PDB file of C-alpha atoms in Angstrom:
ATOM      1  CA  MET B 467      -3.890   9.195  18.063  1.00 94.00           C
ATOM      2  CA  ARG B 468      -0.935  10.901  17.055  1.00 97.00           C
ATOM      3  CA  LEU B 469      -1.269  13.786  14.428  1.00 98.00           C
ATOM      4  CA  ALA B 470       1.730  13.736  11.483  1.00 98.00           C
ATOM      5  CA  PRO B 471       1.122  17.366   9.215  1.00 98.00           C
ATOM      6  CA  SER B 472       2.241  16.787   5.868  1.00 96.00           C
ATOM      7  CA  ILE B 473       4.373  19.630   4.407  1.00 96.00           C
ATOM      8  CA  LEU B 474       2.845  18.804   0.837  1.00 93.00           C
ATOM      9  CA  THR B 475       0.310  21.612   1.244  1.00 91.00           C
ATOM     10  CA  ALA B 476       2.502  23.930   3.331  1.00 95.00           C
ATOM     11  CA  ASP B 477       3.776  27.457   2.285  1.00 94.00           C
ATOM     12  CA  PHE B 478       7.341  26.392   0.736  1.00 94.00           C
ATOM     13  CA  LEU B 479       8.371  30.133   0.427  1.00 95.00           C
ATOM     14  CA  ASN B 480       7.963  30.376   4.227  1.00 95.00           C
ATOM     15  CA  LEU B 481       8.486  26.132   5.169  1.00 96.00           C
ATOM     16  CA  GLY B 482      10.693  27.015   8.102  1.00 96.00           C
ATOM     17  CA  ALA B 483       7.800  29.178   9.765  1.00 96.00           C
ATOM     18  CA  ALA B 484       5.104  26.726   8.873  1.00 96.00           C
ATOM     19  CA  ILE B 485       6.843  23.737  10.273  1.00 97.00           C
ATOM     20  CA  GLY B 486       7.623  25.988  13.499  1.00 97.00           C
ATOM     21  CA  ALA B 487       3.779  26.717  13.862  1.00 97.00           C
ATOM     22  CA  VAL B 488       3.055  22.707  14.202  1.00 97.00           C
ATOM     23  CA  ALA B 489       5.939  22.515  16.636  1.00 97.00           C
ATOM     24  CA  GLN B 490       3.159  20.725  19.030  1.00 96.00           C
ATOM     25  CA  ALA B 491       2.611  17.889  16.253  1.00 98.00           C
ATOM     26  CA  ASP B 492       3.868  14.399  16.876  1.00 98.00           C
ATOM     27  CA  GLU B 493       6.012  14.146  13.926  1.00 98.00           C
ATOM     28  CA  ILE B 494       6.576  15.577  10.254  1.00 98.00           C
ATOM     29  CA  HIS B 495       5.125  13.456   7.215  1.00 98.00           C
ATOM     30  CA  LEU B 496       7.209  13.726   4.161  1.00 98.00           C
ATOM     31  CA  ASP B 497       5.502  13.075   0.849  1.00 97.00           C
ATOM     32  CA  ILE B 498       8.406  12.046  -1.554  1.00 97.00           C
ATOM     33  CA  MET B 499       6.998  11.609  -5.189  1.00 96.00           C
ATOM     34  CA  ASP B 500       8.883  10.917  -8.343  1.00 96.00           C
ATOM     35  CA  GLY B 501       6.540  11.454 -11.086  1.00 94.00           C
ATOM     36  CA  HIS B 502       6.706   8.050 -12.326  1.00 94.00           C
ATOM     37  CA  TYR B 503       4.974   6.001  -9.505  1.00 95.00           C
ATOM     38  CA  VAL B 504       2.379   8.633  -9.027  1.00 94.00           C
ATOM     39  CA  PRO B 505       1.564  11.512 -11.587  1.00 91.00           C
ATOM     40  CA  ASN B 506       3.182  14.259  -9.526  1.00 92.00           C
ATOM     41  CA  LEU B 507       6.610  15.655  -8.272  1.00 95.00           C
ATOM     42  CA  SER B 508       7.382  16.927  -4.992  1.00 96.00           C
ATOM     43  CA  PHE B 509      10.602  17.192  -3.383  1.00 97.00           C
ATOM     44  CA  GLY B 510      13.956  15.521  -2.349  1.00 97.00           C
ATOM     45  CA  PRO B 511      16.866  14.903   0.516  1.00 98.00           C
ATOM     46  CA  ILE B 512      17.729  18.497  -0.035  1.00 97.00           C
ATOM     47  CA  VAL B 513      14.578  19.667   0.958  1.00 97.00           C
ATOM     48  CA  VAL B 514      14.399  17.195   3.691  1.00 98.00           C
ATOM     49  CA  GLN B 515      17.826  18.347   4.823  1.00 98.00           C
ATOM     50  CA  ALA B 516      16.753  21.727   5.348  1.00 97.00           C
ATOM     51  CA  VAL B 517      13.457  20.267   7.329  1.00 98.00           C
ATOM     52  CA  ARG B 518      15.457  18.332   9.743  1.00 98.00           C
ATOM     53  CA  LYS B 519      17.578  21.550  10.649  1.00 97.00           C
ATOM     54  CA  THR B 520      14.309  23.420  11.533  1.00 97.00           C
ATOM     55  CA  THR B 521      12.587  21.028  13.972  1.00 98.00           C
ATOM     56  CA  ASP B 522      13.285  18.305  16.488  1.00 97.00           C
ATOM     57  CA  LEU B 523      10.461  16.439  15.507  1.00 98.00           C
ATOM     58  CA  ASN B 524      10.939  12.536  13.928  1.00 98.00           C
ATOM     59  CA  LEU B 525      10.633  13.268  10.130  1.00 98.00           C
ATOM     60  CA  SER B 526       8.768   9.989   8.214  1.00 98.00           C
ATOM     61  CA  ALA B 527       9.201   9.848   5.036  1.00 98.00           C
ATOM     62  CA  HIS B 528       6.786   8.334   2.533  1.00 98.00           C
ATOM     63  CA  LEU B 529       8.541   7.147  -0.719  1.00 98.00           C
ATOM     64  CA  MET B 530       6.019   7.279  -3.552  1.00 97.00           C
ATOM     65  CA  VAL B 531       8.472   6.172  -6.034  1.00 97.00           C
ATOM     66  CA  THR B 532       9.399   3.282  -8.519  1.00 96.00           C
ATOM     67  CA  ASN B 533      12.544   2.689  -7.080  1.00 95.00           C
ATOM     68  CA  PRO B 534      12.249   2.948  -3.034  1.00 96.00           C
ATOM     69  CA  ASP B 535      15.537   0.917  -2.686  1.00 97.00           C
ATOM     70  CA  SER B 536      18.007   3.205  -4.201  1.00 96.00           C
ATOM     71  CA  MET B 537      15.943   5.935  -2.689  1.00 97.00           C
ATOM     72  CA  ALA B 538      15.505   5.137   0.818  1.00 98.00           C
ATOM     73  CA  PRO B 539      19.184   5.637   1.815  1.00 98.00           C
ATOM     74  CA  TRP B 540      18.888   9.187   0.451  1.00 98.00           C
ATOM     75  CA  PHE B 541      16.350  10.262   2.733  1.00 98.00           C
ATOM     76  CA  ILE B 542      17.821   8.096   6.010  1.00 98.00           C
ATOM     77  CA  GLU B 543      20.775  10.493   5.513  1.00 98.00           C
ATOM     78  CA  ALA B 544      19.182  13.518   5.057  1.00 98.00           C
ATOM     79  CA  GLY B 545      17.266  12.770   8.761  1.00 98.00           C
ATOM     80  CA  CYS B 546      14.372  10.784   8.344  1.00 98.00           C
ATOM     81  CA  SER B 547      14.003   7.960  11.435  1.00 98.00           C
ATOM     82  CA  LEU B 548      11.215   5.873   9.413  1.00 98.00           C
ATOM     83  CA  ILE B 549      10.672   5.159   5.843  1.00 98.00           C
ATOM     84  CA  VAL B 550       7.536   3.673   4.696  1.00 98.00           C
ATOM     85  CA  VAL B 551       7.591   2.143   1.069  1.00 98.00           C
ATOM     86  CA  HIS B 552       4.714   1.076  -1.025  1.00 98.00           C
ATOM     87  CA  ALA B 553       4.118  -2.692  -1.265  1.00 97.00           C
ATOM     88  CA  GLU B 554       2.965  -2.182  -5.191  1.00 97.00           C
ATOM     89  CA  ALA B 555       6.297  -0.807  -6.152  1.00 95.00           C
ATOM     90  CA  SER B 556       8.758  -2.892  -4.282  1.00 93.00           C
ATOM     91  CA  THR B 557       9.521  -6.059  -6.222  1.00 91.00           C
ATOM     92  CA  HIS B 558      11.082  -7.820  -2.823  1.00 95.00           C
ATOM     93  CA  LEU B 559       9.601  -5.975  -0.321  1.00 97.00           C
ATOM     94  CA  HIS B 560      11.019  -8.095   2.601  1.00 97.00           C
ATOM     95  CA  ARG B 561      14.615  -7.145   1.707  1.00 97.00           C
ATOM     96  CA  SER B 562      13.592  -3.658   1.318  1.00 97.00           C
ATOM     97  CA  LEU B 563      12.446  -3.513   4.618  1.00 98.00           C
ATOM     98  CA  GLN B 564      15.676  -5.265   5.972  1.00 98.00           C
ATOM     99  CA  ASN B 565      17.773  -2.909   3.671  1.00 97.00           C
ATOM    100  CA  ILE B 566      15.869  -0.149   5.606  1.00 98.00           C
ATOM    101  CA  LYS B 567      16.422  -1.302   9.222  1.00 98.00           C
ATOM    102  CA  ASN B 568      20.331  -2.062   8.377  1.00 98.00           C
ATOM    103  CA  LEU B 569      20.623   1.434   7.602  1.00 97.00           C
ATOM    104  CA  GLY B 570      19.229   2.338  11.146  1.00 97.00           C
ATOM    105  CA  ALA B 571      15.808   3.351  10.288  1.00 98.00           C
ATOM    106  CA  GLU B 572      12.595   1.990  11.183  1.00 98.00           C
ATOM    107  CA  ALA B 573      10.351   0.208   8.236  1.00 98.00           C
ATOM    108  CA  GLY B 574       6.898   0.436   7.336  1.00 98.00           C
ATOM    109  CA  VAL B 575       4.626  -0.397   4.091  1.00 98.00           C
ATOM    110  CA  ALA B 576       1.983   1.917   2.707  1.00 98.00           C
ATOM    111  CA  LEU B 577      -1.031   0.280   0.736  1.00 98.00           C
ATOM    112  CA  ASN B 578      -3.083   1.919  -2.041  1.00 97.00           C
ATOM    113  CA  PRO B 579      -6.934   2.032  -1.489  1.00 96.00           C
ATOM    114  CA  SER B 580      -7.412  -1.241  -3.738  1.00 96.00           C
ATOM    115  CA  THR B 581      -4.515  -3.196  -2.427  1.00 97.00           C
ATOM    116  CA  PRO B 582      -5.684  -6.040  -0.198  1.00 98.00           C
ATOM    117  CA  LEU B 583      -4.088  -6.153   3.676  1.00 98.00           C
ATOM    118  CA  GLU B 584      -3.244  -9.920   3.230  1.00 96.00           C
ATOM    119  CA  VAL B 585       0.090  -8.811   1.029  1.00 97.00           C
ATOM    120  CA  LEU B 586       1.095  -8.035   4.860  1.00 97.00           C
ATOM    121  CA  GLU B 587       0.710 -11.246   6.389  1.00 96.00           C
ATOM    122  CA  TYR B 588       4.357 -12.349   5.857  1.00 96.00           C
ATOM    123  CA  ILE B 589       6.209  -9.389   6.689  1.00 97.00           C
ATOM    124  CA  ALA B 590       4.022  -7.942   9.305  1.00 97.00           C
ATOM    125  CA  HIS B 591       6.239  -8.621  12.270  1.00 97.00           C
ATOM    126  CA  ASP B 592       9.202  -6.614  10.208  1.00 96.00           C
ATOM    127  CA  LEU B 593       6.833  -3.422  10.624  1.00 98.00           C
ATOM    128  CA  LYS B 594       6.955  -0.200  12.697  1.00 98.00           C
ATOM    129  CA  ARG B 595       4.147   1.053  10.618  1.00 98.00           C
ATOM    130  CA  VAL B 596       1.424   0.076   8.077  1.00 98.00           C
ATOM    131  CA  LEU B 597       0.159   3.235   5.938  1.00 98.00           C
ATOM    132  CA  LEU B 598      -3.450   3.020   4.826  1.00 98.00           C
ATOM    133  CA  MET B 599      -3.890   5.276   1.597  1.00 97.00           C
ATOM    134  CA  SER B 600      -7.346   6.746   1.946  1.00 97.00           C
ATOM    135  CA  VAL B 601      -6.854   8.616  -1.379  1.00 95.00           C
ATOM    136  CA  ASN B 602      -5.496   7.647  -4.580  1.00 92.00           C
ATOM    137  CA  PRO B 603      -1.497   8.722  -4.043  1.00 87.00           C
ATOM    138  CA  GLY B 604      -0.589  11.642  -5.646  1.00 77.00           C
ATOM    139  CA  PHE B 605      -1.630  14.808  -5.115  1.00 71.00           C
ATOM    140  CA  GLY B 606      -2.986  16.586  -1.602  1.00 68.00           C
ATOM    141  CA  GLY B 607      -6.620  17.892  -0.949  1.00 71.00           C
ATOM    142  CA  GLN B 608      -8.761  14.885  -2.169  1.00 79.00           C
ATOM    143  CA  LEU B 609     -11.549  13.512  -0.854  1.00 89.00           C
ATOM    144  CA  PHE B 610     -11.585  10.876   1.576  1.00 94.00           C
ATOM    145  CA  ILE B 611     -12.591   7.016   0.561  1.00 96.00           C
ATOM    146  CA  PRO B 612     -15.172   5.986   2.761  1.00 95.00           C
ATOM    147  CA  ALA B 613     -14.607   2.116   2.285  1.00 96.00           C
ATOM    148  CA  ILE B 614     -11.220   2.764   4.196  1.00 97.00           C
ATOM    149  CA  TYR B 615     -13.189   2.644   7.389  1.00 97.00           C
ATOM    150  CA  ASP B 616     -13.599  -1.080   6.866  1.00 97.00           C
ATOM    151  CA  LYS B 617     -10.407  -1.366   5.710  1.00 98.00           C
ATOM    152  CA  ILE B 618      -9.123  -0.024   9.096  1.00 98.00           C
ATOM    153  CA  LYS B 619     -11.234  -1.905  11.336  1.00 98.00           C
ATOM    154  CA  LYS B 620      -9.998  -5.161   9.443  1.00 98.00           C
ATOM    155  CA  LEU B 621      -6.362  -4.423   9.868  1.00 98.00           C
ATOM    156  CA  VAL B 622      -7.063  -4.002  13.758  1.00 98.00           C
ATOM    157  CA  LYS B 623      -8.377  -7.280  14.020  1.00 98.00           C
ATOM    158  CA  LEU B 624      -5.520  -8.800  11.844  1.00 98.00           C
ATOM    159  CA  ARG B 625      -2.766  -6.915  13.853  1.00 98.00           C
ATOM    160  CA  GLN B 626      -4.190  -8.818  16.658  1.00 98.00           C
ATOM    161  CA  ALA B 627      -4.569 -12.217  15.064  1.00 97.00           C
ATOM    162  CA  TRP B 628      -1.023 -11.917  13.643  1.00 97.00           C
ATOM    163  CA  SER B 629       0.292 -10.756  17.175  1.00 97.00           C
ATOM    164  CA  CYS B 630       1.896  -7.714  15.905  1.00 97.00           C
ATOM    165  CA  SER B 631       2.151  -4.123  17.424  1.00 96.00           C
ATOM    166  CA  PHE B 632       2.640  -2.141  14.140  1.00 98.00           C
ATOM    167  CA  ASP B 633       1.038   1.456  14.120  1.00 98.00           C
ATOM    168  CA  ILE B 634      -1.968   1.948  11.673  1.00 98.00           C
ATOM    169  CA  GLU B 635      -1.665   5.099  10.099  1.00 98.00           C
ATOM    170  CA  VAL B 636      -4.133   6.904   7.511  1.00 98.00           C
ATOM    171  CA  ASP B 637      -3.208   9.325   4.816  1.00 96.00           C
ATOM    172  CA  GLY B 638      -5.265  11.070   2.544  1.00 94.00           C
ATOM    173  CA  GLY B 639      -8.392  13.270   3.002  1.00 94.00           C
ATOM    174  CA  VAL B 640      -8.049  13.349   6.688  1.00 95.00           C
ATOM    175  CA  ASN B 641     -10.026  16.828   7.995  1.00 95.00           C
ATOM    176  CA  ALA B 642     -12.271  17.895  10.670  1.00 94.00           C
ATOM    177  CA  ASP B 643     -15.049  15.878   9.451  1.00 94.00           C
ATOM    178  CA  ASN B 644     -13.751  12.526   9.953  1.00 96.00           C
ATOM    179  CA  ILE B 645     -10.828  12.515  12.086  1.00 96.00           C
ATOM    180  CA  GLY B 646     -12.923  11.505  15.072  1.00 94.00           C
ATOM    181  CA  MET B 647     -14.424   8.427  13.413  1.00 94.00           C
ATOM    182  CA  LEU B 648     -10.824   7.647  12.054  1.00 96.00           C
ATOM    183  CA  ALA B 649      -9.611   7.752  15.915  1.00 95.00           C
ATOM    184  CA  GLN B 650     -12.718   5.410  16.803  1.00 93.00           C
ATOM    185  CA  ALA B 651     -11.978   3.089  14.019  1.00 95.00           C
ATOM    186  CA  GLY B 652      -8.602   2.379  15.803  1.00 95.00           C
ATOM    187  CA  VAL B 653      -5.929   4.656  13.808  1.00 97.00           C
ATOM    188  CA  ASP B 654      -2.798   5.226  15.452  1.00 98.00           C
ATOM    189  CA  ILE B 655      -1.604   8.335  13.315  1.00 98.00           C
ATOM    190  CA  ALA B 656      -3.488  10.532  11.112  1.00 98.00           C
ATOM    191  CA  VAL B 657      -1.572  12.469   8.543  1.00 97.00           C
ATOM    192  CA  VAL B 658      -3.259  15.958   8.116  1.00 96.00           C
ATOM    193  CA  GLY B 659      -2.177  18.137   5.302  1.00 94.00           C
ATOM    194  CA  SER B 660      -4.909  21.066   4.009  1.00 92.00           C
ATOM    195  CA  ALA B 661      -6.748  20.290   7.210  1.00 95.00           C
ATOM    196  CA  VAL B 662      -3.629  21.927   8.778  1.00 96.00           C
ATOM    197  CA  PHE B 663      -2.083  23.917   6.336  1.00 95.00           C
ATOM    198  CA  GLY B 664      -5.237  25.730   4.885  1.00 87.00           C
ATOM    199  CA  PRO B 665      -6.700  29.164   5.749  1.00 89.00           C
ATOM    200  CA  GLY B 666      -5.748  30.501   9.162  1.00 91.00           C
ATOM    201  CA  ASP B 667      -3.055  29.784  11.722  1.00 95.00           C
ATOM    202  CA  PRO B 668      -1.760  26.087  11.383  1.00 96.00           C
ATOM    203  CA  GLY B 669      -0.940  25.603  14.927  1.00 96.00           C
ATOM    204  CA  GLU B 670      -4.431  26.510  16.043  1.00 96.00           C
ATOM    205  CA  ARG B 671      -5.944  23.990  13.118  1.00 96.00           C
ATOM    206  CA  LEU B 672      -3.792  21.522  14.535  1.00 97.00           C
ATOM    207  CA  GLN B 673      -4.921  21.800  18.144  1.00 96.00           C
ATOM    208  CA  ARG B 674      -8.501  21.946  16.991  1.00 95.00           C
ATOM    209  CA  LEU B 675      -8.105  18.711  15.378  1.00 96.00           C
ATOM    210  CA  ARG B 676      -6.320  17.358  18.324  1.00 96.00           C
ATOM    211  CA  ARG B 677      -9.098  18.437  20.438  1.00 94.00           C
ATOM    212  CA  GLN B 678     -11.609  16.584  18.245  1.00 92.00           C
ATOM    213  CA  VAL B 679      -9.596  13.514  18.453  1.00 93.00           C
ATOM    214  CA  ILE B 680      -9.638  13.631  22.383  1.00 91.00           C
ATOM    215  CA  GLU B 681     -13.337  14.367  22.491  1.00 89.00           C
ATOM    216  CA  SER B 682     -14.113  11.664  20.250  1.00 85.00           C
ATOM    217  CA  GLN B 683     -11.727   8.840  22.051  1.00 76.00           C
ATOM    218  CA  ALA B 684     -13.405  10.320  25.333  1.00 78.00           C
ATOM    219  CA  HIS B 685     -17.027   9.746  23.968  1.00 71.00           C
ATOM    220  CA  LEU B 686     -15.827   6.389  22.896  1.00 69.00           C
ATOM    221  CA  GLU B 687     -14.180   5.177  26.392  1.00 69.00           C
ATOM    222  CA  GLY B 688     -17.780   6.571  27.827  1.00 68.00           C
ATOM    223  CA  ARG B 689     -19.748   4.138  25.891  1.00 66.00           C
ATOM    224  CA  LYS B 690     -17.837   1.105  27.005  1.00 61.00           C
TER     225      LYS B 690
END
């Protein structure tokens, strides 16, 4: 399972240093909030441009916005290689995904905790990634919703039934207590925010999480 630190909970007065501290991550996760789709504001493409200059890691933009079609090009131009839009916010989801890919980026879809997986069926082959929200979007530091474990396992089965190869990502409340269980459930990418950018060194916290993932997956292999 790959780890994607979210800079939402990083120290923005020392953002370059924070990103440098997690240089061993697999990608950087960017939570883009507009204050309309979710009750919070985060940052825009100018900050993303600055982040792009500080790291060679891939940047993924999670657009929690009401107008993803008009905003996606900004973040692609700013340096994001993957754009994730919310199914609930897109009026014409297939068109949104095609527009992203036509601009040279990869496309993903995010689902809120209460959104059923079936909305993905007719676009599943167009997706690079499915992001399952394990908290209600809008704020960092929330508690993981346990019902998402079953949702992950169901999506793993649906991916096989649909003969698709998209990655399954989980975002919200991921920490040392649940990251091993997420790996065993079939998650490919975990977004880690306050679990990394909390007290102490972000790089060390990231590596501890990675060791937990490796140990959990080794334990699962040993049971087979």
